Amino acid sequence: MKCEYEYGSLIGDAHESGGPRFITSNPARPSQKVGSYACADAAAVDRALGIARRAQRGWSEVPAIERAVLLLRLVEGVEKRADDLARAITLEQGKPLAEARGEVMKACAEARAMAARAFDAQGSLLSSPRPGYRIGVMRRPRGVIAAITPWNFPILTPMRKIAPALVFGNAVILKPSEFTPAAACLLASAARDVLPAGVFQLVLGQAETAAALVGGRGVDGITFTGSVATGRKIQVAAATSLAELSFELGGKNAAVIHDTDDLEETLDHVVGAAFMCAGQRCTAISRVLVQRGLYDRAQEALARKVGALVVGDGMGAGVQLGPLTHERHYESVQAMVQSGIDQGARVLAGAKRLSLPGLESGYFYAPTVLADVRPDMTVAREEIFGPVLSVLAYESLDEGLAILNDVDYGLTSAFFSNDARAVERFVNESQNGMLHVNHGTVPDNHAPFGGIKHSGVGAYSVGASAANFYTTEHTVYWNHR
Ligand code: NAD
């Protein structure tokens, strides 16, 4: 039976549909096949790299402002396809349709903000102690960029890489997740309408295709979003090419509730940031650390709020959480929750598979809250990437900040307090790339995005920081005598 999406890789200006195929399915109804895609083998990836190298030369000569104009045309093309993209995202990834549409809009807003970077200063001038000398520091496009993306944001993450790559004058080859490639295929169709051939290419496939790309000849930079385990493999592969790296990896993000005038509002922020995209966001709040005086009230309110969340097929009206994206991931979330229970956590909500009428085989997991979690438990330390919130109590601010920082990750964090000194300590001491005071962990469209510790390697993406990865820096000494 024909699938709704049938695509091959975009190499040069042609879609290649030969070779072995892989299939995607709807996580709400796993027997429903959604997409059928031709895999790019190592030879196809090598061809794409050669084409990218040649196309990049011409593209780098297009003035940055003209490149931005073309990027904005691409954004228009994406916006025109917003309904189709949202449908593709919901069918393969599972999130509610309104959330999928919001993802498309955010991708466009970020790309527009990135297009504006074409008007930034392209360097700086320094004086020299040598008479008659001047020093210029300038930037050039890095060259050919390999972009590898995961399944949780099928359009936002690819666009977050393609927009800066293009505006800074690079050619880019995208390998989207094998679970959710439809959105990237629609993006490639939009790109084909407006960009010179070879400047943006798409290679479809699984880990082998991605590995061929990151280990391929002539890759100047690798931008990767995904798990720490895969990040490590890419770092090893890049040891040969010494390609520049920019990684956005996992997180174990916490919200610390130190004091609050309005616990209900505070917990609305926490629940929103924890359960959007069924918790499958790298910036999802996964731990909530509550000052002991608020602990009992927080437990009652969290159980009530999380118990009221509506789970269902993302195509249905009023659904707040869709299914988990694939079976293996579903099993890993379930095993993590069980490990928490085995180690002494108390279930306040969820912690079970949901069997929804007509959707019995879907990967639906009940939104879960675990209380009495201790900092040494696996659920308090390792990424779950699902609809699971662990609640921990602390006594002093010192203890709260120590628990916040005592994990391998360092992506994002939130702190709720009206005490200026406590807020100041959080801002100075939280070991995370992004810090939010008195709201959840949802980032804006133009500010640096990234993490420290095991959550990131290299330059942050989004905003001005992107130039550090997508361009190379050159220092020029002029003797005017
Ligand atoms: P993953 O690491 O399994 O896969 C990500 C991508 O890497 C896929 O396209 C996959 O095909 C590719 N890949 C697999 N093996 C490879 C190899 N050997 N070499 C090169 N590429 C390879 O991640 P996932 O399961 O798709 O996504 C979930 C993970 O992504 C979570 O850990 C999450 O925290 C992380 N994530 C992080 C951010 C962030 O911005 N920090 C955002 C979204 C997701």
Coordinates of C-alpha atoms and ligand atoms in Angstrom, one line a residue:
M1 CA 0.0 0.0 0.0
K2 CA 1.2 3.5 -0.9
C3 CA 2.3 5.6 2.1
E4 CA 1.3 9.3 2.5
Y5 CA 5.0 10.4 2.2
E6 CA 7.3 8.8 -0.3
Y7 CA 10.6 10.5 -0.8
G8 CA 14.3 10.0 -1.6
S9 CA 17.3 12.1 -0.7
L10 CA 17.7 15.5 -2.4
I11 CA 21.2 15.4 -4.0
G12 CA 22.0 18.4 -6.2
D13 CA 18.6 19.3 -7.5
A14 CA 17.3 15.7 -7.9
H15 CA 15.3 13.5 -5.6
E16 CA 17.0 10.0 -5.6
S17 CA 14.5 7.2 -5.0
G18 CA 16.5 4.0 -5.7
G19 CA 17.9 1.6 -3.2
P20 CA 16.6 0.1 0.1
R21 CA 13.8 1.9 1.8
F22 CA 12.8 2.5 5.5
I23 CA 9.3 3.0 6.8
T24 CA 7.8 5.3 9.4
S25 CA 4.6 4.7 11.4
N26 CA 2.1 6.7 13.4
P27 CA 3.0 6.3 17.1
A28 CA -0.7 6.8 18.0
R29 CA -1.7 3.9 15.7
P30 CA 1.5 1.9 15.0
S31 CA 0.0 -0.3 12.4
Q32 CA -0.6 2.8 10.2
K33 CA 2.4 3.2 7.9
V34 CA 3.1 6.9 7.3
G35 CA 6.2 7.3 5.2
S36 CA 8.5 5.2 2.9
Y37 CA 12.0 6.7 2.2
A38 CA 14.9 5.6 0.1
C39 CA 18.2 5.4 2.1
A40 CA 21.2 7.2 0.9
D41 CA 24.3 4.9 0.9
A42 CA 27.9 6.0 1.4
A43 CA 28.4 6.7 -2.3
A44 CA 25.4 9.0 -2.5
V45 CA 26.6 10.9 0.6
D46 CA 30.0 11.3 -1.0
R47 CA 28.4 12.7 -4.1
A48 CA 26.4 15.1 -2.0
L49 CA 29.6 16.3 -0.3
G50 CA 31.2 17.0 -3.7
I51 CA 28.2 18.9 -4.9
A52 CA 28.1 20.9 -1.7
R53 CA 31.8 21.8 -2.0
R54 CA 31.2 23.2 -5.5
A55 CA 28.0 25.0 -4.7
Q56 CA 29.4 26.6 -1.6
R57 CA 32.0 28.5 -3.6
G58 CA 29.3 30.4 -5.6
W59 CA 27.0 30.8 -2.6
S60 CA 29.8 32.4 -0.5
E61 CA 30.2 35.0 -3.2
V62 CA 26.5 36.0 -3.0
P63 CA 26.3 39.1 -0.7
A64 CA 25.2 38.1 2.8
I65 CA 22.1 40.5 2.5
E66 CA 21.1 38.7 -0.7
R67 CA 21.5 35.3 1.0
A68 CA 19.2 36.6 3.8
V69 CA 16.6 37.6 1.2
L70 CA 16.7 34.0 -0.3
L71 CA 16.5 32.6 3.2
L72 CA 13.4 34.7 3.9
R73 CA 11.8 33.4 0.7
L74 CA 12.5 29.9 2.0
V75 CA 10.8 30.8 5.2
E76 CA 7.8 32.0 3.2
G77 CA 7.7 28.7 1.4
V78 CA 7.8 26.9 4.8
E79 CA 5.0 29.1 6.1
K80 CA 2.8 28.3 3.1
R81 CA 3.2 24.6 3.8
A82 CA 2.5 25.1 7.6
D83 CA -0.6 22.9 7.6
D84 CA 1.1 20.1 5.6
L85 CA 4.1 20.3 7.8
A86 CA 2.1 20.2 11.0
R87 CA 0.2 17.2 9.8
A88 CA 3.5 15.4 8.8
I89 CA 4.9 16.1 12.3
T90 CA 1.8 14.9 14.2
L91 CA 1.6 11.7 12.0
E92 CA 5.2 10.7 12.6
Q93 CA 6.2 12.3 15.9
G94 CA 2.8 12.2 17.7
K95 CA 2.5 15.7 19.2
P96 CA -0.9 17.5 19.1
L97 CA -1.6 19.2 15.8
A98 CA -1.7 22.7 17.4
E99 CA 1.7 22.1 19.0
A100 CA 3.1 20.9 15.7
R101 CA 1.8 24.1 14.0
G102 CA 3.4 26.1 16.8
E103 CA 6.7 24.3 16.1
V104 CA 6.5 25.3 12.4
M105 CA 5.8 29.0 13.4
K106 CA 8.7 29.0 15.9
A107 CA 11.0 27.5 13.2
C108 CA 10.0 30.4 10.9
A109 CA 10.4 33.1 13.6
E110 CA 13.9 31.8 14.5
A111 CA 15.0 31.7 10.9
R112 CA 13.7 35.3 10.4
A113 CA 15.8 36.4 13.4
M114 CA 18.8 34.6 11.9
A115 CA 18.3 36.3 8.5
A116 CA 18.7 39.6 10.3
R117 CA 22.2 38.6 11.3
A118 CA 23.2 39.4 7.7
F119 CA 23.2 43.0 8.8
D120 CA 25.6 42.4 11.7
A121 CA 29.1 43.8 11.7
Q122 CA 31.3 41.3 9.8
G123 CA 34.4 42.0 11.8
S124 CA 36.3 44.6 13.8
L125 CA 39.4 46.7 13.6
L126 CA 42.2 46.9 16.2
S127 CA 45.1 49.2 16.6
S128 CA 48.6 47.9 16.5
P129 CA 51.6 49.0 18.6
R130 CA 53.6 49.0 15.3
P131 CA 53.4 52.4 13.7
G132 CA 51.5 52.4 10.4
Y133 CA 49.9 49.0 11.1
R134 CA 46.2 48.2 11.4
I135 CA 44.7 44.8 12.4
G136 CA 41.4 43.6 11.1
V137 CA 39.5 40.6 12.4
M138 CA 37.0 39.2 9.9
R139 CA 34.8 36.2 9.4
R140 CA 34.4 33.9 6.4
P141 CA 31.9 31.1 5.8
R142 CA 33.2 27.8 7.3
G143 CA 32.4 25.7 4.2
V144 CA 30.4 22.5 4.1
I145 CA 28.2 21.8 7.1
A146 CA 26.8 18.4 8.1
A147 CA 23.6 18.7 10.1
I148 CA 22.2 15.7 12.1
T149 CA 18.9 16.0 13.8
P150 CA 16.7 14.0 16.2
W151 CA 12.9 13.2 16.1
N152 CA 11.4 15.4 18.7
F153 CA 11.3 18.7 16.7
P154 CA 11.2 17.5 13.0
I155 CA 11.1 21.0 11.5
L156 CA 12.4 23.3 14.3
T157 CA 15.8 21.6 14.7
P158 CA 16.6 21.3 11.0
M159 CA 15.7 24.9 10.4
R160 CA 17.8 26.0 13.4
K161 CA 20.8 24.6 11.6
I162 CA 19.9 25.4 8.0
A163 CA 19.1 29.1 8.5
P164 CA 22.5 30.1 10.1
A165 CA 24.4 27.8 7.7
L166 CA 22.9 29.6 4.7
V167 CA 22.9 33.1 5.9
F168 CA 26.6 32.8 6.9
G169 CA 27.5 31.5 3.4
N170 CA 27.8 27.7 3.9
A171 CA 26.4 24.7 2.0
V172 CA 24.5 22.4 4.3
I173 CA 23.6 18.7 4.1
L174 CA 20.9 17.6 6.5
K175 CA 20.3 14.0 7.8
P176 CA 17.0 14.1 9.7
S177 CA 15.9 11.5 12.1
E178 CA 14.8 8.2 10.6
F179 CA 11.6 8.4 12.8
T180 CA 10.4 11.7 11.5
P181 CA 11.8 12.6 8.0
A182 CA 8.6 13.8 6.4
A183 CA 8.9 17.4 7.6
A184 CA 12.5 17.7 6.3
C185 CA 11.3 16.3 2.9
L186 CA 8.7 19.1 2.7
L187 CA 11.3 21.6 3.7
A188 CA 13.6 20.3 0.9
S189 CA 10.8 20.8 -1.6
A190 CA 10.4 24.4 -0.4
A191 CA 14.2 24.9 -0.6
R192 CA 14.3 23.5 -4.2
D193 CA 12.0 26.4 -5.2
V194 CA 14.3 29.2 -4.0
L195 CA 17.9 28.1 -3.5
P196 CA 20.7 27.4 -5.9
A197 CA 21.1 23.7 -6.4
G198 CA 23.5 22.0 -4.0
V199 CA 23.4 24.7 -1.3
F200 CA 20.9 22.7 0.7
Q201 CA 20.8 18.9 0.3
L202 CA 19.0 16.2 2.2
V203 CA 20.3 12.7 2.8
L204 CA 17.8 10.2 4.2
G205 CA 18.6 7.1 6.2
Q206 CA 19.5 5.7 9.6
A207 CA 22.7 5.7 11.7
E208 CA 24.8 4.3 8.8
T209 CA 23.9 7.3 6.5
A210 CA 24.6 9.7 9.3
A211 CA 27.9 8.1 10.1
A212 CA 28.9 8.3 6.4
L213 CA 28.1 12.0 6.4
V214 CA 30.0 12.9 9.6
G215 CA 33.0 10.8 8.6
G216 CA 32.8 11.9 4.9
R217 CA 35.6 13.8 3.0
G218 CA 35.3 17.5 3.0
V219 CA 33.0 18.2 6.0
D220 CA 34.1 21.4 7.6
G221 CA 31.6 21.5 10.5
I222 CA 29.2 19.1 12.1
T223 CA 26.2 20.4 13.9
F224 CA 24.4 17.7 15.9
T225 CA 21.4 17.6 18.1
G226 CA 20.7 14.3 19.8
S227 CA 21.8 11.9 22.6
V228 CA 25.1 12.0 24.5
A229 CA 25.9 8.5 23.3
T230 CA 25.6 9.5 19.6
G231 CA 27.5 12.8 20.3
R232 CA 30.4 10.8 21.6
K233 CA 30.5 8.6 18.4
I234 CA 30.5 11.7 16.3
Q235 CA 33.3 13.2 18.3
V236 CA 35.4 10.1 17.6
A237 CA 34.5 10.2 13.9
A238 CA 35.5 13.9 13.8
A239 CA 38.9 13.1 15.3
T240 CA 40.1 12.2 11.8
S241 CA 38.7 15.2 9.9
L242 CA 39.1 17.7 12.8
A243 CA 35.8 19.2 11.7
E244 CA 34.4 22.0 13.9
L245 CA 31.7 20.7 16.3
S246 CA 28.5 22.2 17.7
F247 CA 26.5 19.8 19.7
E248 CA 23.2 20.1 21.6
L249 CA 22.7 17.0 23.7
G250 CA 20.5 15.8 26.5
G251 CA 19.5 17.5 29.8
K252 CA 18.3 16.8 33.3
N253 CA 16.7 20.1 33.8
A254 CA 15.3 21.3 37.2
A255 CA 12.9 23.9 38.4
V256 CA 13.7 25.1 41.9
I257 CA 10.8 26.4 43.9
H258 CA 12.4 28.4 46.7
D259 CA 9.5 30.7 47.7
T260 CA 6.5 31.9 45.8
D261 CA 3.4 34.2 46.4
D262 CA 1.4 32.0 44.0
L263 CA 2.2 28.3 44.1
E264 CA -0.6 27.5 41.6
E265 CA 0.9 29.9 38.9
T266 CA 4.4 28.6 39.6
L267 CA 3.3 25.0 39.1
D268 CA 1.5 25.9 35.9
H269 CA 4.9 27.1 34.6
V270 CA 6.5 23.9 35.7
V271 CA 3.8 21.6 34.4
G272 CA 3.7 23.4 31.0
A273 CA 7.5 23.1 30.6
A274 CA 7.6 19.5 31.8
F275 CA 4.8 18.0 29.7
M276 CA 4.8 19.9 26.4
C277 CA 5.7 17.5 23.6
A278 CA 5.0 14.7 26.2
G279 CA 8.2 15.7 27.9
Q280 CA 10.2 14.8 24.8
R281 CA 12.0 18.1 24.7
C282 CA 15.7 18.6 25.6
T283 CA 14.6 21.6 27.6
A284 CA 11.7 19.9 29.4
I285 CA 11.7 20.2 33.2
S286 CA 12.4 16.8 34.6
R287 CA 13.1 17.5 38.3
V288 CA 11.3 19.9 40.6
L289 CA 13.2 20.8 43.7
V290 CA 10.8 22.2 46.3
Q291 CA 11.8 24.0 49.5
R292 CA 10.5 21.8 52.4
G293 CA 7.9 24.3 53.6
L294 CA 6.1 24.1 50.3
Y295 CA 6.6 20.4 49.6
D296 CA 3.2 19.0 50.8
R297 CA 1.2 21.7 49.0
A298 CA 3.3 21.2 45.8
Q299 CA 2.7 17.5 45.8
E300 CA -1.1 17.9 46.1
A301 CA -1.2 20.5 43.4
L302 CA 1.1 18.6 41.0
A303 CA -1.0 15.4 41.3
R304 CA -4.2 17.4 40.5
K305 CA -2.8 19.4 37.6
V306 CA -0.9 16.5 36.0
G307 CA -3.8 14.1 36.5
A308 CA -6.1 16.5 34.5
L309 CA -3.9 16.5 31.4
V310 CA -5.7 15.1 28.3
V311 CA -3.7 12.4 26.5
G312 CA -4.7 11.1 23.0
D313 CA -4.1 11.0 19.3
G314 CA -2.4 14.3 18.4
M315 CA -4.9 14.7 15.5
G316 CA -7.8 14.9 18.1
A317 CA -9.3 18.1 19.4
G318 CA -8.4 19.2 22.9
V319 CA -5.5 16.7 23.2
Q320 CA -2.6 18.1 25.3
L321 CA -0.2 15.1 25.1
G322 CA 0.3 12.7 22.3
P323 CA 2.0 9.3 22.4
L324 CA 5.8 8.7 22.8
T325 CA 7.4 8.7 19.4
H326 CA 8.6 5.1 19.1
E327 CA 8.3 1.7 20.8
R328 CA 11.9 1.4 22.0
H329 CA 11.7 4.9 23.5
Y330 CA 8.4 4.0 25.2
E331 CA 10.0 0.9 26.8
S332 CA 12.9 3.0 28.0
V333 CA 10.6 5.6 29.7
Q334 CA 8.6 2.8 31.3
A335 CA 11.8 1.1 32.6
M336 CA 13.1 4.4 34.1
V337 CA 9.8 5.0 36.0
Q338 CA 10.0 1.4 37.3
S339 CA 13.5 1.9 38.5
G340 CA 12.3 5.0 40.4
I341 CA 9.6 3.0 42.1
D342 CA 12.0 0.2 42.9
Q343 CA 14.4 2.7 44.5
G344 CA 11.7 4.1 46.7
A345 CA 9.8 6.9 44.8
R346 CA 6.1 7.3 45.5
V347 CA 3.7 7.6 42.6
L348 CA 1.6 10.8 42.7
A349 CA 0.2 10.4 39.2
G350 CA 0.5 8.1 36.2
A351 CA 3.3 5.6 36.0
K352 CA 1.4 3.3 33.7
R353 CA 0.6 2.6 30.1
L354 CA -2.6 4.2 28.8
S355 CA -4.9 2.0 26.8
L356 CA -7.1 4.5 25.0
P357 CA -10.3 3.3 23.2
G358 CA -9.5 2.6 19.5
L359 CA -5.8 3.4 20.1
E360 CA -4.9 0.3 22.2
S361 CA -1.6 -0.3 20.5
G362 CA -0.4 3.4 20.6
Y363 CA 2.6 4.3 22.7
F364 CA 0.6 6.4 25.2
Y365 CA 2.2 6.8 28.7
A366 CA 0.2 8.5 31.5
P367 CA 1.7 11.8 32.6
T368 CA 3.7 10.8 35.7
V369 CA 4.7 12.5 38.9
L370 CA 7.1 10.7 41.3
A371 CA 7.5 12.1 44.9
D372 CA 10.1 11.4 47.6
V373 CA 12.8 11.2 45.0
R374 CA 16.3 11.3 46.3
P375 CA 19.2 12.9 44.5
D376 CA 21.0 9.6 44.1
M377 CA 18.2 7.8 42.3
T378 CA 18.5 7.1 38.6
V379 CA 15.3 9.1 37.9
A380 CA 16.9 12.1 39.5
R381 CA 20.2 11.8 37.5
E382 CA 19.5 10.4 34.1
E383 CA 17.5 11.9 31.2
I384 CA 14.1 10.2 30.8
F385 CA 12.8 12.3 27.8
G386 CA 9.2 11.5 28.6
P387 CA 6.2 12.7 30.5
V388 CA 7.8 12.2 33.9
L389 CA 8.4 14.7 36.7
S390 CA 10.5 13.8 39.8
V391 CA 9.8 15.8 42.9
L392 CA 12.6 16.3 45.5
A393 CA 12.5 18.3 48.8
Y394 CA 15.4 20.4 50.1
E395 CA 15.9 22.4 53.3
S396 CA 18.4 25.2 52.7
L397 CA 19.3 27.2 49.6
D398 CA 22.8 25.6 49.7
E399 CA 21.2 22.2 49.6
G400 CA 18.8 23.1 46.8
L401 CA 21.6 24.6 44.6
A402 CA 23.8 21.6 45.3
I403 CA 21.1 19.1 44.1
L404 CA 20.4 21.3 41.1
N405 CA 24.1 21.1 40.0
D406 CA 24.9 17.5 41.0
V407 CA 24.1 16.0 37.6
D408 CA 26.2 15.4 34.5
Y409 CA 24.0 17.6 32.4
G410 CA 23.9 21.4 32.2
L411 CA 21.3 22.5 29.7
T412 CA 18.6 24.7 31.3
S413 CA 17.1 25.5 34.7
A414 CA 14.4 27.6 36.3
F415 CA 14.3 29.3 39.7
F416 CA 11.2 30.6 41.5
S417 CA 11.7 33.2 44.2
N418 CA 11.0 36.7 45.3
D419 CA 14.2 36.8 47.3
A420 CA 16.7 38.9 45.3
R421 CA 19.7 37.4 47.0
A422 CA 18.5 33.8 46.4
V423 CA 17.9 34.7 42.7
E424 CA 21.3 36.2 42.5
R425 CA 22.9 33.1 43.8
F426 CA 21.0 31.0 41.2
V427 CA 22.1 33.3 38.4
N428 CA 25.7 33.0 39.5
E429 CA 25.8 29.3 40.5
S430 CA 23.4 27.3 38.3
Q431 CA 25.6 25.1 36.1
N432 CA 23.4 25.4 33.0
G433 CA 23.6 27.1 29.6
M434 CA 20.2 28.7 30.0
L435 CA 18.7 30.1 33.3
H436 CA 15.1 31.2 33.7
V437 CA 13.9 33.2 36.7
N438 CA 10.2 32.9 37.7
H439 CA 9.1 31.1 34.6
G440 CA 9.4 27.8 32.8
T441 CA 12.2 26.7 30.5
V442 CA 10.8 27.9 27.2
P443 CA 13.4 29.9 25.2
D444 CA 13.0 32.9 22.8
N445 CA 13.7 33.0 19.1
H446 CA 16.9 35.1 19.0
A447 CA 18.8 34.4 22.1
P448 CA 21.8 32.0 22.4
F449 CA 20.6 28.4 22.9
G450 CA 22.8 25.6 24.3
G451 CA 24.3 23.8 27.2
I452 CA 27.4 23.1 29.2
K453 CA 28.8 19.9 30.8
H454 CA 27.3 16.9 29.0
S455 CA 24.6 19.0 27.4
G456 CA 26.7 20.7 24.7
V457 CA 29.9 21.0 22.8
G458 CA 31.1 24.1 20.9
A459 CA 29.2 27.2 20.0
Y460 CA 25.6 27.8 21.0
S461 CA 23.1 27.9 18.2
V462 CA 20.5 30.7 17.7
G463 CA 21.4 34.4 17.8
A464 CA 24.8 36.0 17.5
S465 CA 26.6 32.9 18.9
A466 CA 25.9 30.9 15.8
A467 CA 28.6 32.9 13.9
N468 CA 31.2 31.1 16.1
F469 CA 30.4 27.8 14.5
Y470 CA 29.2 28.8 11.0
T471 CA 32.1 31.0 10.2
T472 CA 35.9 30.9 10.6
E473 CA 37.8 33.9 12.1
H474 CA 40.8 35.6 10.3
T475 CA 43.1 38.2 11.6
V476 CA 44.6 40.5 9.0
Y477 CA 47.6 42.7 9.6
W478 CA 48.0 45.7 7.2
N479 CA 51.2 47.7 6.9
H480 CA 50.1 51.0 5.4
R481 CA 53.6 52.4 4.8
Ligands
NAD1 P1 19.9 10.0 18.7 O1 21.2 10.5 19.2 O2 19.6 8.6 18.8 O3 19.8 10.4 17.1 C1 19.9 11.6 16.6 C2 20.4 11.6 15.2 O4 21.7 11.0 15.1 C3 19.5 10.8 14.2 O5 19.4 11.5 13.0 C4 20.4 9.5 14.0 O6 20.2 8.9 12.8 C5 21.8 10.1 14.1 N1 22.8 9.1 14.4 C6 22.7 7.9 15.0 N2 23.9 7.2 15.1 C7 24.8 8.1 14.5 C8 26.2 8.0 14.3 N3 26.9 6.9 14.7 N4 26.8 9.1 13.7 C9 26.1 10.2 13.4 N5 24.8 10.3 13.6 C10 24.1 9.3 14.1 O7 18.8 10.9 19.4 P2 17.3 10.8 19.3 O8 16.8 9.6 20.0 O9 16.8 11.0 17.9 O10 16.8 12.1 20.1 C11 16.7 12.1 21.5 C12 17.9 12.8 22.1 O11 18.2 14.0 21.6 C13 17.7 13.0 23.6 O12 18.8 12.6 24.3 C14 17.6 14.5 23.7 O13 18.0 15.1 24.9 C15 18.4 15.0 22.6 N6 18.0 16.3 22.2 C16 18.7 17.4 22.5 C17 18.3 18.7 22.2 C18 19.1 19.9 22.5 O14 18.9 21.0 21.9 N7 20.0 19.9 23.5 C19 17.2 18.9 21.4 C20 16.4 17.7 21.0 C21 16.9 16.5 21.4

